[in-house]
Coordinates of C-alpha atoms in Angstrom, one line a residue:
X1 CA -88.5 -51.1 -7.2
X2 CA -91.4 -52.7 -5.5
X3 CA -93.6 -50.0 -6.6
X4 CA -92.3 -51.0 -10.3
X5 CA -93.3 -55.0 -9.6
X6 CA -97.1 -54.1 -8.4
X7 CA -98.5 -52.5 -11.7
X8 CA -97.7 -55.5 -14.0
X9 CA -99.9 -57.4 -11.4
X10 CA -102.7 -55.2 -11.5
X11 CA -102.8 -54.5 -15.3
X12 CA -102.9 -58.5 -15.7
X13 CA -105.9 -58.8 -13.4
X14 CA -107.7 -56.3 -14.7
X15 CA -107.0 -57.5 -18.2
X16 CA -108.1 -61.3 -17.2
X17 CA -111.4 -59.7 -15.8
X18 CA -112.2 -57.8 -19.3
X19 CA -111.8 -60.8 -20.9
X20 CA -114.1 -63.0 -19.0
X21 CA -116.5 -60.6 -19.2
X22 CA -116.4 -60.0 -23.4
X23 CA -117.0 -63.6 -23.9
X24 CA -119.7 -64.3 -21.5
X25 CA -121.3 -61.5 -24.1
X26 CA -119.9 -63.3 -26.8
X27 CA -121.2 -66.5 -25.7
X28 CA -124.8 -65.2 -24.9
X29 CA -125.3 -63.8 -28.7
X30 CA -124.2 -67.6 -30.3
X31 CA -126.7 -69.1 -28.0
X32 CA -129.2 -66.8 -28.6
X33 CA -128.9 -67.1 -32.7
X34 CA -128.2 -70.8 -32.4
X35 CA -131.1 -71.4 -30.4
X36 CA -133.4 -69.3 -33.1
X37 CA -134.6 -67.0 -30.6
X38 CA -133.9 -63.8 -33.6
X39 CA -137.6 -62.3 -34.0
X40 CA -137.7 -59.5 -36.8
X41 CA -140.6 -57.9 -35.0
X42 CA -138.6 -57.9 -31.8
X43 CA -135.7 -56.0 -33.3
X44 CA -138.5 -53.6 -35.4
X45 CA -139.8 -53.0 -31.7
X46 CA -137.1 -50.8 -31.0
X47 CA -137.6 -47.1 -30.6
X48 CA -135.4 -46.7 -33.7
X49 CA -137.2 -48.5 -36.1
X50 CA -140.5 -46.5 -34.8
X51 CA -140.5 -44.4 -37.5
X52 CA -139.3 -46.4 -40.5
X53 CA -142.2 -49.2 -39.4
X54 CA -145.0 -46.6 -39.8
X55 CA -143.6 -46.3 -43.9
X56 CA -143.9 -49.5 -44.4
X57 CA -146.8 -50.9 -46.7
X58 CA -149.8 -52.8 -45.2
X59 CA -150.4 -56.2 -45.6
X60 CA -153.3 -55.4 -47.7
X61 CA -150.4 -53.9 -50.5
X62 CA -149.6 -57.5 -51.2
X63 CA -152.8 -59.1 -52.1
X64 CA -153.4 -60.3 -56.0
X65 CA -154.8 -58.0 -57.8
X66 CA -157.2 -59.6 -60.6
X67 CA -155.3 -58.3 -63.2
X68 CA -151.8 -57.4 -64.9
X69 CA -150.6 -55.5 -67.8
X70 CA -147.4 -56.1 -69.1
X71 CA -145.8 -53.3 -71.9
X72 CA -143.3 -55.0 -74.0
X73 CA -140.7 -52.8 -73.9
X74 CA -137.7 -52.9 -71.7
X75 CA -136.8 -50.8 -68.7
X76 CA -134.1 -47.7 -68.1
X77 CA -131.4 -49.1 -66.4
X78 CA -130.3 -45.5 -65.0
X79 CA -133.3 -45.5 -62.4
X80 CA -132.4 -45.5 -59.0
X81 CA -133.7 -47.8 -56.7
X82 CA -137.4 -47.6 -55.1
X83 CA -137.7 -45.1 -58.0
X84 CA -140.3 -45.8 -60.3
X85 CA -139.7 -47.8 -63.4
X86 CA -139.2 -45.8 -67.0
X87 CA -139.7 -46.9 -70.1
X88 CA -138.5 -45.0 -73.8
X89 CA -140.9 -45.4 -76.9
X90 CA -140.6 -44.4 -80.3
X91 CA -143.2 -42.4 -81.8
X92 CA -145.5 -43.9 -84.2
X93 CA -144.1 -47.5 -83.9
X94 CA -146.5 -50.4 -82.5
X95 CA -145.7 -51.6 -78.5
X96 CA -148.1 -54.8 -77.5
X97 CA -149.1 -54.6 -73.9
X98 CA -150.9 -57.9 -72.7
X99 CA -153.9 -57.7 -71.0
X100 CA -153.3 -60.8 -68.0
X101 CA -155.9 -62.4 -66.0
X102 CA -154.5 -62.9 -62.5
X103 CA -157.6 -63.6 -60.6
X104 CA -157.3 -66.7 -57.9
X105 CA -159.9 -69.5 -58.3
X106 CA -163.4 -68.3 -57.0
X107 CA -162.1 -64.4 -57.5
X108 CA -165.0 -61.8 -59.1
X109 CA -166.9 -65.2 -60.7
X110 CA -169.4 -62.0 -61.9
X111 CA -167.1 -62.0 -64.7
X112 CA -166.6 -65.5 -65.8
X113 CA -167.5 -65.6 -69.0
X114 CA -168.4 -62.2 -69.6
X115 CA -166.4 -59.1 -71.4
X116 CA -164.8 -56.5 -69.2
X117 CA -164.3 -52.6 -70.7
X118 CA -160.2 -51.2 -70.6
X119 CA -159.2 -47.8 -70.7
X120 CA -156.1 -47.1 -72.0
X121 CA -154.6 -43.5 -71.5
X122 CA -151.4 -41.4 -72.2
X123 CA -151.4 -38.7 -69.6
X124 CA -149.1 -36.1 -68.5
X125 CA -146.6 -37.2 -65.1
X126 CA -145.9 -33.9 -64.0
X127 CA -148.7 -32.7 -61.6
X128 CA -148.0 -29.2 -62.9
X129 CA -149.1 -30.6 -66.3
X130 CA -151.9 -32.1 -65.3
X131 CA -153.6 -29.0 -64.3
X132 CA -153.3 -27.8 -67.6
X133 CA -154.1 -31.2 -69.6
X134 CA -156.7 -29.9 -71.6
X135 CA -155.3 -26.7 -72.4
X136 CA -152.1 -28.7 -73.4
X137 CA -153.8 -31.2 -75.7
X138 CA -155.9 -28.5 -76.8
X139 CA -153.1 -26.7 -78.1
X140 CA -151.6 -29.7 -79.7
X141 CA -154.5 -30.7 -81.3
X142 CA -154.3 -27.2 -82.7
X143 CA -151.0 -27.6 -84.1
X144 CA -152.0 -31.1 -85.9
X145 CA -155.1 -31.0 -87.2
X146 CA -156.7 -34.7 -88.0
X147 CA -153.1 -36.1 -85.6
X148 CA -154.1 -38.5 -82.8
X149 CA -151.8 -38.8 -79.5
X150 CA -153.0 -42.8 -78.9
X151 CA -154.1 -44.9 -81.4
X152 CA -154.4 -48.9 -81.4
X153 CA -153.0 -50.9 -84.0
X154 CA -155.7 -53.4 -84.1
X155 CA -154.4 -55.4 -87.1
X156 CA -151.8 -56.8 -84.3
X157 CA -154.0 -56.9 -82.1
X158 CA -155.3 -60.3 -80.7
X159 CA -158.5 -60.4 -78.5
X160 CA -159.7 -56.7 -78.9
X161 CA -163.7 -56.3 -79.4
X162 CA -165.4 -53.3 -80.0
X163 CA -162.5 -51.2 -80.3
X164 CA -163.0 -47.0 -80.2
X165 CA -161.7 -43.9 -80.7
X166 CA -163.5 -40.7 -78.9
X167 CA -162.7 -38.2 -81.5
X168 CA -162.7 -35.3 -79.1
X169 CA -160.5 -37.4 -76.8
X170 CA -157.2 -37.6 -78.4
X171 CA -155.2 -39.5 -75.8
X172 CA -157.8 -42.2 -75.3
X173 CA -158.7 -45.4 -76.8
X174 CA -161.1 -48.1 -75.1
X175 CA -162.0 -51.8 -76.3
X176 CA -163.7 -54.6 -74.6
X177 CA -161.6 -58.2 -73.4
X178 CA -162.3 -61.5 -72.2
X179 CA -160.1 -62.1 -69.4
X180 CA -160.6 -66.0 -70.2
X181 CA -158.6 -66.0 -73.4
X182 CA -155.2 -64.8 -74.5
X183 CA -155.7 -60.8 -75.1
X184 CA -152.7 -58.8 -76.7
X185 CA -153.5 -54.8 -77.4
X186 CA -151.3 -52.9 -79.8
X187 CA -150.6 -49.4 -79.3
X188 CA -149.1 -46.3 -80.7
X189 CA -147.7 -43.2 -79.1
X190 CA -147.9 -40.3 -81.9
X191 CA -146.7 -37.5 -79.5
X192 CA -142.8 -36.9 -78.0
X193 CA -142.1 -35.4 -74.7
X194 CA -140.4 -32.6 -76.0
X195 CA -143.8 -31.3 -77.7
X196 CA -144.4 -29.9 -74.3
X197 CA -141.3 -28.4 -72.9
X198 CA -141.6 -24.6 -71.6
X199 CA -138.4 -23.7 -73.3
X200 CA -137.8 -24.7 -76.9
X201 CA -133.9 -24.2 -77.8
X202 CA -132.6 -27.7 -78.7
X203 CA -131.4 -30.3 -76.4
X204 CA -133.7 -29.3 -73.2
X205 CA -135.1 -32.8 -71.6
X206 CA -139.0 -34.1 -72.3
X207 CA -141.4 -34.6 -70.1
X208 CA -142.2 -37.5 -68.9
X209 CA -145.6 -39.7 -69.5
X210 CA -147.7 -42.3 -68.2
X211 CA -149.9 -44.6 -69.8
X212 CA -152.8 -45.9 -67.6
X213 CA -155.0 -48.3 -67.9
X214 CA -158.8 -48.5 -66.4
X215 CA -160.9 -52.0 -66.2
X216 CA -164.4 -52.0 -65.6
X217 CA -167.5 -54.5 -65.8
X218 CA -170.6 -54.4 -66.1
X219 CA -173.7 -53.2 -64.1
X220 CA -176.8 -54.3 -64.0
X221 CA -178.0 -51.7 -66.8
X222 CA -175.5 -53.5 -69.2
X223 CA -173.0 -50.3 -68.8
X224 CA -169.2 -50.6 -68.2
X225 CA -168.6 -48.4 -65.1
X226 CA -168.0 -50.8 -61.9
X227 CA -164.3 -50.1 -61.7
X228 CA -162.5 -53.6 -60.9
X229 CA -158.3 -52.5 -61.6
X230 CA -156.1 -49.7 -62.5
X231 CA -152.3 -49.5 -63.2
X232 CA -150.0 -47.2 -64.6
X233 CA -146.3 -47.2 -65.8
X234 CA -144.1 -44.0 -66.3
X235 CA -142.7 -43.6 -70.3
X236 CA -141.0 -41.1 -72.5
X237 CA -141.8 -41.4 -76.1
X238 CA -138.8 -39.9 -78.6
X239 CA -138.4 -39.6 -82.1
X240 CA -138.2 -42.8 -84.1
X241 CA -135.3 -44.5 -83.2
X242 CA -134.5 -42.4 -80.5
X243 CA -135.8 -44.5 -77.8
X244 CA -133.2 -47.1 -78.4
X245 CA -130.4 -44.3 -78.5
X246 CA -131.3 -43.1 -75.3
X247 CA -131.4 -46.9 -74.1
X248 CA -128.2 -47.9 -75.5
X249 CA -126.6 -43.9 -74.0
X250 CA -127.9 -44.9 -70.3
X251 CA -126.6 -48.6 -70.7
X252 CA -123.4 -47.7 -71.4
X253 CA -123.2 -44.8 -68.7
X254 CA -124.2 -47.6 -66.3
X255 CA -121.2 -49.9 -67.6
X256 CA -118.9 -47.1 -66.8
X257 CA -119.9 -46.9 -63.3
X258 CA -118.2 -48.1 -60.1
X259 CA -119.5 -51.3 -58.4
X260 CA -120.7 -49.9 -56.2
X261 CA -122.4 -46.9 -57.9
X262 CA -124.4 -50.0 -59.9
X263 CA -125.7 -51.3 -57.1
X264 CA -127.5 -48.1 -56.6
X265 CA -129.9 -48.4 -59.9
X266 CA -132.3 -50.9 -61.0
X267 CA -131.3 -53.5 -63.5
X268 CA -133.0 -53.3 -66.9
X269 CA -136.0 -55.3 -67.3
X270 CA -137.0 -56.6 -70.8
X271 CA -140.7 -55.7 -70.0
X272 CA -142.7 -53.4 -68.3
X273 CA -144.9 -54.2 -65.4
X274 CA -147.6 -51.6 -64.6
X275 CA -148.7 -51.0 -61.1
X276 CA -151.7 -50.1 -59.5
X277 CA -152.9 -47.3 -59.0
X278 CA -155.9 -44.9 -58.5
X279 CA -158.9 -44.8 -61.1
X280 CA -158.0 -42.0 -63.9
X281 CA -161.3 -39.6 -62.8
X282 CA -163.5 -38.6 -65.7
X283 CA -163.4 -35.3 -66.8
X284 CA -166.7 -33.3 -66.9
X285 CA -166.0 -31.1 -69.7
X286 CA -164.8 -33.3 -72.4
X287 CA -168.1 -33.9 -74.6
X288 CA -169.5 -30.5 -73.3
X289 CA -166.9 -27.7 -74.7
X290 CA -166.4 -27.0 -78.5
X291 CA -162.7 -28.1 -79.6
X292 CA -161.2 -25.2 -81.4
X293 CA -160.6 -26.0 -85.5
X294 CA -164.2 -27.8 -85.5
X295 CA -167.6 -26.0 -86.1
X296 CA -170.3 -26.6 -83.2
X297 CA -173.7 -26.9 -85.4
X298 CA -176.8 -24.7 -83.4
X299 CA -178.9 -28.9 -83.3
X300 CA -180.3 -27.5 -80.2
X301 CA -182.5 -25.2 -81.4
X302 CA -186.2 -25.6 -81.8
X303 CA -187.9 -26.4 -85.5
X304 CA -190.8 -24.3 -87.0
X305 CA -192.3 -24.6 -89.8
X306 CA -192.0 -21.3 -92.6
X307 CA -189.7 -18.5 -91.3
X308 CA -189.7 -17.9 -87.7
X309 CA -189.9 -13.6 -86.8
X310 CA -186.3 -12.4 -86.2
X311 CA -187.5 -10.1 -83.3
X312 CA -188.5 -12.7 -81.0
X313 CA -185.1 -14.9 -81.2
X314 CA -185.2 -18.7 -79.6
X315 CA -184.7 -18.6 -76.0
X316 CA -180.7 -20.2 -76.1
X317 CA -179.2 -17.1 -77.5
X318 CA -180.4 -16.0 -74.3
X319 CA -178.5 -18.3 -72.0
X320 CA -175.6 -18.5 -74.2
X321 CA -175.3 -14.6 -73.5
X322 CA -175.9 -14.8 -70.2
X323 CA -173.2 -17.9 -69.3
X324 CA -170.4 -15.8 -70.8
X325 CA -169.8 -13.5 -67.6
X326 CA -169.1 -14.3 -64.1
X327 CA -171.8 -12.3 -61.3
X328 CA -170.4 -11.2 -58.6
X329 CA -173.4 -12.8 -56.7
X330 CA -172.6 -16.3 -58.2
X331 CA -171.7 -19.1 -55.5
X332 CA -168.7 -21.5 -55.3
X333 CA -171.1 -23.9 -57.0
X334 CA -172.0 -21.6 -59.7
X335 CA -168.5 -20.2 -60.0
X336 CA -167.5 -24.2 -60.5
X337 CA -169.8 -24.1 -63.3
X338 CA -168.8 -21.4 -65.2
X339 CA -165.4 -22.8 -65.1
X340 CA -166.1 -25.8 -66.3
X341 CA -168.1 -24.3 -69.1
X342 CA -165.0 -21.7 -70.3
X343 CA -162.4 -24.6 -70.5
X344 CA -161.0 -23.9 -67.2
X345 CA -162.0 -27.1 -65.9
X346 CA -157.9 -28.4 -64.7
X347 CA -158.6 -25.3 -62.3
X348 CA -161.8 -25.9 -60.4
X349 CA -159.7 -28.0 -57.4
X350 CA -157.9 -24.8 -56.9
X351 CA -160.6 -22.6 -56.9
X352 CA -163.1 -24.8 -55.0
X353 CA -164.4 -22.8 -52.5
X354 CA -164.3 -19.3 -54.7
X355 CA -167.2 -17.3 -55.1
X356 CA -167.7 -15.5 -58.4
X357 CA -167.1 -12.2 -56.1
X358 CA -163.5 -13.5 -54.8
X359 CA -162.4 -14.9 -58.8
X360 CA -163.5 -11.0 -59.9
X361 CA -161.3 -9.8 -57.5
X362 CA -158.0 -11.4 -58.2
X363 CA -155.7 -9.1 -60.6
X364 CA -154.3 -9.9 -63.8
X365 CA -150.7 -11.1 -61.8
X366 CA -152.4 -13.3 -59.3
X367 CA -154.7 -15.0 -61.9
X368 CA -151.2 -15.7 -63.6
X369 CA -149.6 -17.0 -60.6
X370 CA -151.9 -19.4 -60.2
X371 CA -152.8 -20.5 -63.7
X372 CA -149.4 -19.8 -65.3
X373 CA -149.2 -17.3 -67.8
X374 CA -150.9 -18.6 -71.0
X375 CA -153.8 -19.5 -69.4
X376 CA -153.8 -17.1 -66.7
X377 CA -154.5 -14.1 -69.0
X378 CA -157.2 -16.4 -70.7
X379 CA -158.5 -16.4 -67.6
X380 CA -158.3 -12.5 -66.4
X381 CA -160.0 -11.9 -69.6
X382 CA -162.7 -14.5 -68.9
X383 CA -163.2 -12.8 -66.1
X384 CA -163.2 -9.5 -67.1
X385 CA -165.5 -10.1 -69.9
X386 CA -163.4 -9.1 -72.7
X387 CA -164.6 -10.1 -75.9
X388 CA -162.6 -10.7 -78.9
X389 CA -163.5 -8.6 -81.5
X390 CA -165.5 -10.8 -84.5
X391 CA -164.0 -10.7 -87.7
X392 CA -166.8 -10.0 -89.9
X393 CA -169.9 -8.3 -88.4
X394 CA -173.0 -8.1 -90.6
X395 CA -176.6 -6.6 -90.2
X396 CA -179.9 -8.1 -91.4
X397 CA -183.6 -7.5 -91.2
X398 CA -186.3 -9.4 -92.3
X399 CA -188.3 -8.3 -95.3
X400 CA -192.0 -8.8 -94.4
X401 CA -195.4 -8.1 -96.8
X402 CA -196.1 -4.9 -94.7
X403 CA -192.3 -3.6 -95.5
X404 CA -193.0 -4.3 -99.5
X405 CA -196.3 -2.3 -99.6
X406 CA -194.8 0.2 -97.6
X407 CA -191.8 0.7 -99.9
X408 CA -193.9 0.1 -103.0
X409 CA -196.5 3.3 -102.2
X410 CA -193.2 5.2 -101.1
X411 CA -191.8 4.4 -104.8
X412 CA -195.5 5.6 -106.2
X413 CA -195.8 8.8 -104.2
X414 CA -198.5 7.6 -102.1
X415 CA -197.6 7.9 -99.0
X416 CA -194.6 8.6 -96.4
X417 CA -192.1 5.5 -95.6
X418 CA -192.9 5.4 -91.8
X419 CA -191.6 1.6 -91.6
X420 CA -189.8 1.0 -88.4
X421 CA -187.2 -1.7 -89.2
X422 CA -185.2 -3.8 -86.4
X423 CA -182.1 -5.4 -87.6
X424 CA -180.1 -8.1 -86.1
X425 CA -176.2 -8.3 -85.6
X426 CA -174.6 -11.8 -87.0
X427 CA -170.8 -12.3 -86.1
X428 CA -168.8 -14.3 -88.7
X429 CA -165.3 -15.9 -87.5
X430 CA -164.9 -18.6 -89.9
X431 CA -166.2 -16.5 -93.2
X432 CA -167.8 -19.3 -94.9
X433 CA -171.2 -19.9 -96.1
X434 CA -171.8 -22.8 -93.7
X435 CA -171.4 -20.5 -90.7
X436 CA -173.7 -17.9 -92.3
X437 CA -176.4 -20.8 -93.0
X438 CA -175.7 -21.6 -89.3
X439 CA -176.3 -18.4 -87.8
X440 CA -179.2 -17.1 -90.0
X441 CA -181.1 -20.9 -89.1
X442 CA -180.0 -19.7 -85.6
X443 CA -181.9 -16.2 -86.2
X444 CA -185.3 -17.3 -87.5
X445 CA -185.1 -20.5 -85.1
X446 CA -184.8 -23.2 -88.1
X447 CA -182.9 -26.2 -88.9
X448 CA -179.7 -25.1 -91.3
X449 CA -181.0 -28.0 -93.3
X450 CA -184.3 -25.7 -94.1
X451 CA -181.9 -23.6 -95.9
X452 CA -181.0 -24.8 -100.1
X453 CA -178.9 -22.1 -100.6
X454 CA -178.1 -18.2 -100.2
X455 CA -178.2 -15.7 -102.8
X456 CA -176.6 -11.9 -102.8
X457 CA -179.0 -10.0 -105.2
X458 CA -176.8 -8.4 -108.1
X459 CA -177.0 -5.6 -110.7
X460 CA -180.5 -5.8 -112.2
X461 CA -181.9 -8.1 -109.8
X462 CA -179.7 -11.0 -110.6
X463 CA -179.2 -13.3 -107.8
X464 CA -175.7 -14.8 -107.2
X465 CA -175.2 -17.3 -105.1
X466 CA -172.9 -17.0 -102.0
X467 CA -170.2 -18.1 -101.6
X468 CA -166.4 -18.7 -99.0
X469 CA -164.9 -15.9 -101.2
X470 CA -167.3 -13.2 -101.4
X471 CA -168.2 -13.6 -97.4
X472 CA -164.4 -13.0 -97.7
X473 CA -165.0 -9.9 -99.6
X474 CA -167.9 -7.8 -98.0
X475 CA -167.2 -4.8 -96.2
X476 CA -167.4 -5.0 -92.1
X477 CA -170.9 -3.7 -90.8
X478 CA -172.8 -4.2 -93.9
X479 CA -176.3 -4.3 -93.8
X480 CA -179.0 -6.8 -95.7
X481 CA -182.8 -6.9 -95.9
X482 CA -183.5 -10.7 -95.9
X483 CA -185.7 -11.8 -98.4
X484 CA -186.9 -15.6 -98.7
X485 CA -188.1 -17.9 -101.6
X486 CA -189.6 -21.6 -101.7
X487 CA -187.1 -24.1 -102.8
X488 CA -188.2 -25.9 -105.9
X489 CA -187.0 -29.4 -104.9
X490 CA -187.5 -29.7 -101.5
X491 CA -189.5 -28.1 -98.1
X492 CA -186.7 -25.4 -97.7
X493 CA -186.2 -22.2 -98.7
X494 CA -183.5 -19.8 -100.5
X495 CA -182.9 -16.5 -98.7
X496 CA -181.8 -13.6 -100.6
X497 CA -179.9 -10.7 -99.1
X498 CA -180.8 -7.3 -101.0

C-alpha cells in the first residue's frame, strides 16, 4: 500500500518540473519576437538554408532596366508557378506590344532625344530546334513561297520609323523608336506551332515560341549596334480563333480544380510582360547562303569588253569548285568555314574543335545522331562529296574565225579539218533561259545584261529564239558551237547555238 501512495507523488513532481520548464521556452520565444529581435538573415544563416541561399538571385537582378515591352495579350492560367509565363496567338491577326521607356532620371542621357534600333524576333523555344533554325525556316519557306513568319502591321502602328523587312530573314522585322514619345508596334504571327512537329497525325501538341526583342543605339559611326536591352516572352501561335479555345479549355480546367491544386498555378494576367534576357546573337550565314526557290545572279564576276575566251574561265569558278569538299588537311577553323558556307551553320558549336580529318571520319549513323536524321544525311553527303546529278547537262564551244576558215577549206576540199575544239560543260537545274543567260555570261566572264537574247539555229539557217519550253525539250548531253552576233540596239550581243 505504501508502495501504491509513492508513485502518484513522483509522477506529480516530475510533471510540475516539465511544465516549468516548456514555458520558460515558451516565454523566451514571445520575448524574443516581441522585442523584434527576428533577423531573416539570421535564420538564412542556418546550415539548412545553405543551399537554397546560393539559388537565390543577386541584388543586381532587381535593378531597372531602361526598358519594358508589354504584349497585349493575356496569360495561360495553367502555368505553374516559377514557370515561365505563356501566351496563345492566333495566326495572322494583329497583337500591339508597347515599346515602354523605364529609364530613371539621369539614366543613358546618350539617348535623350535620339532614336534607338528594336529587333523583333519569333524564334524557336526548344533548344533542339534551335540547332536546326535555319534548316527549319528554310524548309518552311520552301513550303510557302512569297509567306512571311513576322510581319508588322504598321497601319496600327504608332511611333514606328523606318520600318523593314530582310527578305531573306523571314522571322525578323526591325524599326527605329523614340523612347521619349508614346510607341505602340503591331505584329503578326503567320506560322502555328504545329508546322513544326516531328510527327504529323492530328492532335499531337505544337511547339512552343518566343518572341524577342533586341534594342540598340547608336555608335559613333551612326550605326545601331551598342546593345542597351533585351527581353523575351514564351507564345504558341494556333489557328485563327484557336488561341482563345485553348484559353477558355485551360480556364475552365483551372475552375474545376481543388483549392488547393489552384494555388499551384499562376493567375491569368491580361498582358504580357517580357523579361530580359540575353542578346539574340547574329547569325553569320544569313546574307551569305543562297535561299533555295530564288536564283543567285553570277554579279561577282569581272566585265570585259567583246566575248571573253571560254578556255581561260574567270578565276571564281575556281573557288566555287574548290569550297564544295572538305580536305582532310583542313583545320577546326577552316572546317568552321566550310560549315558555315554549306548551311550547316546551327552545327558549328557542336563541332567546334573538329578538324576536317575528324568530320570525314564520322559514319553515316553518327553524323545522324548528332544532326538528326534530315540533316544528318545532308550532312554525310556534304561530306562525302556527293553530287546531285544536274538535270540538264549541255556542251558548248566557242566558234572562233580560225574554226570558220578551217571548216570552210574542209567544205572546199582544200585541206584536212585538223581543228582541235575544247568544249565546256553547263549544268541547267531550273531549265529556263535566264539560267542559260546566267551561266553562258558566267563562261565567257560577262555581265548577263551583255546578252539581248539567245537563238537555236533552225532548218535552213533560221534562227529561233530560245526559250523555258524548248531548254525543256533538248536532249541531255547535247552539244552546241557558240556563235555570237552584235545586237542592233544596244552594246550586247545575241549568241547563237548551231
Amino acid at each position: 500500500m505504501a508502495w501504491a501512495l509513492k508513485l502518484p507523488l513522483a509522477d506529480e513532481v516530475i510533471e510540475s518540473g516539465l511544465v516549468q520548464d516548456f514555458d520558460a521556452s515558451l516565454s523566451g520565444i514571445g520575448q524574443e519576437l516581441g522585442a523584434g529581435a527576428y533577423s531573416m538573415s539570421d535564420v538564412l544563416a542556418l546550415p539548412i538554408f545553405k543551399q537554397e541561399e546560393s539559388n537565390l538571385p543577386p541584388e543586381s537582378d532587381n535593378k531597372i532596366l531602361p526598358f519594358q515591352y508589354v504584349l497585349c495579350a493575356a496569360t495561360s492560367p495553367a502555368v505553374k508557378l516559377h514557370d515561365e509565363t505563356l501566351t496563345y496567338l492566333n495566326q495572322g491577326q494583329s497583337y500591339e506590344i508597347r515599346m515602354l521607356d523605364n529609364r530613371k532620371m539621369g539614366e543613358l542621357p546618350e539617348i535623350n532625344g535620339k532614336m534607338v534600333k528594336s529587333i523583333i524576333r519569333v524564334v524557336f523555344h526548344d533548344r533542339r530546334l534551335q540547332y536546326t533554325e535555319h534548316q527549319q525556316l528554310e524548309g518552311w519557306r520552301w513550303n510557302r513561297p512569297g509567306d512571311r513568319i513576322l510581319d508588322l502591321d504598321i497601319p496600327m502602328s504608332v511611333g514606328v520609323v523606318d520600318p523593314r523587312a530582310n527578305p531573306t530573314q523571314l522571322n525578323t522585322v526591325e524599326f527605329l523608336w523614340d523612347p521619349s514619345k508614346r510607341t505602340s508596334v503591331f505584329i503578326q504571327v503567320h506560322c502555328i506551332s504545329t508546322e513544326f512537329t516531328m510527327r504529323k497525325h492530328g492532335g499531337e501538341k505544337g511547339v512552343p515560341f518566343r518572341i524577342q526583342i533586341d534594342t540598340f543605339k547608336e555608335n559613333e559611326a551612326g550605326e545601331y549596334t551598342e546593345h542597351l536591352h533585351s527581353a523575351s516572352c514564351q507564345i504558341k501561335v494556333f489557328k485563327p480563333k484557336g488561341a482563345d479555345r485553348k484559353q477558355k479549355t485551360d480556364r475552365e480546367k483551372m475552375e474545376k480544380r481543388a483549392p488547393q491544386e489552384k494555388e499551384k498555378y499562376q493567375p491569368s494576367y491580361e498582358t504580357t510582360i517580357l523579361t530580359e534576357c540575353s542578346p539574340w546573337p547574329e547569325a553569320t550565314y544569313v546574307n551569305n547562303s543562297p535561299s533555295p526557290g530564288f536564283n543567285s545572279t553570277h554579279n561577282s564576276f569581272p566585265v570585259t569588253e567583246g566575248n571573253g575566251s571560254p578556255s581561260h574561265q574567270p578565276e571564281p569558278v575556281a573557288q566555287l569548285a574548290d569550297v564544295s569538299n572538305l580536305l582532310p588537311t583542313a583545320t577546326p577553323q577552316e572546317a568552321q568555314q566550310w560549315l558555315h558556307r554549306n548551311r550547316f551553320s546551327p552545327f558549328c558549336r557542336l563541332f567546334t574543335n573538329f578538324s576536317g580529318a575528324d568530320l570525314l571520319k564520322l559514319t553515316r549513323e553518327d553524323v545522324i545522331q548528332i544532326c538528326g536524321p534530315a540533316d544528318g544525311i545532308r550532312l554525310f553527303n556534304a561530306l562525302k562529296g556527293r553530287v546531285v546529278r544536274p538535270r540538264l547537262t549541255i556542251y558548248v564551244c566557242q566558234e572562233s574565225q580560225q574554226a570558220r576558215e578551217q571548216h570552210q577549206k574542209h567544205e572546199n576540199g582544200d585541206g584536212t579539218n585538223n581543228t582541235f575544239f575544247v568544249y565546256h560543260a553547263i549544268y541547267l537545274e531550273d531549265l529556263t533561259a535566264v539560267e542559260l543567260t546566267e551561266k553562258l555570261a558566267q563562261l565567257f566572264s560577262i555581265s548577263p545584261r551583255q546578252i539581248s537574247q539567245i537563238f537555236k539555229q533552225g532548218p535552213t539557217g533560221i534562227h529561233v529564239l530560245v526559250s523555258d519550253e524548248m531548254i525543256q525539250n533538248f536532249q541531255d548531253e547535247v552539244c552546241f558551237v557558240l556563235d555570237t552576233m552584235k545586237a542592233e540596239t544596244n552594246d550586247g550581243y545575241h549568241i547563237i547555238l548551231k
